[in-house]
JSON list of C-alpha atoms in Angstrom, two decimals:
[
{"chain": "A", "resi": 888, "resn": "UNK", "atom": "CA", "xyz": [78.42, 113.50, 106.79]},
{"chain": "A", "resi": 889, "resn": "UNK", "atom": "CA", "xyz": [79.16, 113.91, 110.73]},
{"chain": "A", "resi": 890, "resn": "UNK", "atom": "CA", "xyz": [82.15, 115.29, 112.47]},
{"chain": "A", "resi": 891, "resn": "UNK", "atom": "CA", "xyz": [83.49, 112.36, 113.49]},
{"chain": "A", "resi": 892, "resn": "UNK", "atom": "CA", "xyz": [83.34, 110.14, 110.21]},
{"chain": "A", "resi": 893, "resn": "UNK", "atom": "CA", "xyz": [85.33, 113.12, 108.51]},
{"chain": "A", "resi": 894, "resn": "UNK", "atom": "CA", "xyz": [87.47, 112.41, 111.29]},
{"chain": "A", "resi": 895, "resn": "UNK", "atom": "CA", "xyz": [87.66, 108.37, 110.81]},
{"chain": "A", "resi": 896, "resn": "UNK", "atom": "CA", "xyz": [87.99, 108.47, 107.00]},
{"chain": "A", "resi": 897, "resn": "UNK", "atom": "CA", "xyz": [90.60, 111.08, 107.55]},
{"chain": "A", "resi": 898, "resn": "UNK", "atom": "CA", "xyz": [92.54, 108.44, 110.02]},
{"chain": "A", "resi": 899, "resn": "UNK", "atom": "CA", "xyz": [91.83, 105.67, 108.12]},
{"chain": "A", "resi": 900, "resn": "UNK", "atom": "CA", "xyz": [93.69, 107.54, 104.66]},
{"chain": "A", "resi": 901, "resn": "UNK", "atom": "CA", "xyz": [96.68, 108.57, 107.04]},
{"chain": "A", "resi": 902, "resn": "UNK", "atom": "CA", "xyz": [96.80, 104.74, 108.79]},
{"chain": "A", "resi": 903, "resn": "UNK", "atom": "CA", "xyz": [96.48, 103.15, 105.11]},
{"chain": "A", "resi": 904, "resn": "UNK", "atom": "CA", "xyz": [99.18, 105.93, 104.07]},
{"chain": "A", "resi": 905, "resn": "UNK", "atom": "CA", "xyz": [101.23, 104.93, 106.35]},
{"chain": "A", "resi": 906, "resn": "UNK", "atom": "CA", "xyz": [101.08, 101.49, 106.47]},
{"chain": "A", "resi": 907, "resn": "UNK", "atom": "CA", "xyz": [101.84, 101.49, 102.77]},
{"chain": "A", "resi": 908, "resn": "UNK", "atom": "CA", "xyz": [105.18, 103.73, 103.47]},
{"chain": "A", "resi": 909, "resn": "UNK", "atom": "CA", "xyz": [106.55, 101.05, 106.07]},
{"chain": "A", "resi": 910, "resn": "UNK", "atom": "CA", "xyz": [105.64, 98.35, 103.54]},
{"chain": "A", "resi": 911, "resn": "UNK", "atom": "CA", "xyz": [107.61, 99.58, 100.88]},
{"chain": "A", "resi": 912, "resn": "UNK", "atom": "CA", "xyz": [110.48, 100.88, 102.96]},
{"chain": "A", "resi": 913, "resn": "UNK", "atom": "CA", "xyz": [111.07, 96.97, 104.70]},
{"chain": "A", "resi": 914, "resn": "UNK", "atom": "CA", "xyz": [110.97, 95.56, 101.21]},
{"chain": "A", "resi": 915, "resn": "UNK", "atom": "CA", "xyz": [113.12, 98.41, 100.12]},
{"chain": "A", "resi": 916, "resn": "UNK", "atom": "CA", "xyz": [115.74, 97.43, 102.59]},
{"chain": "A", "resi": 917, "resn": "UNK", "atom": "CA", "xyz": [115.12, 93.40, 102.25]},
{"chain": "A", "resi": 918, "resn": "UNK", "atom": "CA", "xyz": [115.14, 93.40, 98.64]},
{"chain": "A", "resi": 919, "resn": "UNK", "atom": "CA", "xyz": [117.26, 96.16, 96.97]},
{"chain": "A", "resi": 920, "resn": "UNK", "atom": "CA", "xyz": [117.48, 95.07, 93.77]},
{"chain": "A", "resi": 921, "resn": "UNK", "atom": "CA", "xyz": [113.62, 93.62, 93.10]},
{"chain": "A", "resi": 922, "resn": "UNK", "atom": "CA", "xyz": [112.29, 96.79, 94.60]},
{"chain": "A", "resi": 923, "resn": "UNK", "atom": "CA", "xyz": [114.52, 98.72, 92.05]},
{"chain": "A", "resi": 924, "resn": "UNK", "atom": "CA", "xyz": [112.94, 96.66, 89.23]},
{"chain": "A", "resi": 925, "resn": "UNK", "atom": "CA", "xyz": [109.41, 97.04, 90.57]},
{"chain": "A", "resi": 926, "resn": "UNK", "atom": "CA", "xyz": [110.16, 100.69, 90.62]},
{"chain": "A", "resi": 927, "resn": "UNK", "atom": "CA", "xyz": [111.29, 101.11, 87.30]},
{"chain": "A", "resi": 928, "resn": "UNK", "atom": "CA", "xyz": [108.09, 99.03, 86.03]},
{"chain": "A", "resi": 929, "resn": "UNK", "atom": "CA", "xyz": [106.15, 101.35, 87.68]},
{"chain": "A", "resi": 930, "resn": "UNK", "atom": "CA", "xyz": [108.11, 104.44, 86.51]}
]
């Protein structure tokens, strides 16, 4: 593997990472008590 696909998959895992951790903090804020239920499924 090349430099600078290291260096792509590496952005593309911290953009993905990312993305996710807006996602759930909007629907965190937007719907309090669904995301609580969601979490506790998944906990």
């Amino acid at each position: 593997m090349r430099l600078s696909e290291f260096i792509i998959s590496i952005l593309d895992i911290i953009l993905c990472n990312l993305a996710s951790a807006i996602i759930t903090s909007l629907f965190a804020r937007l719907y309090p008590e669904l995301y609580s239920k969601k979490f506790q499924l998944v906990l």
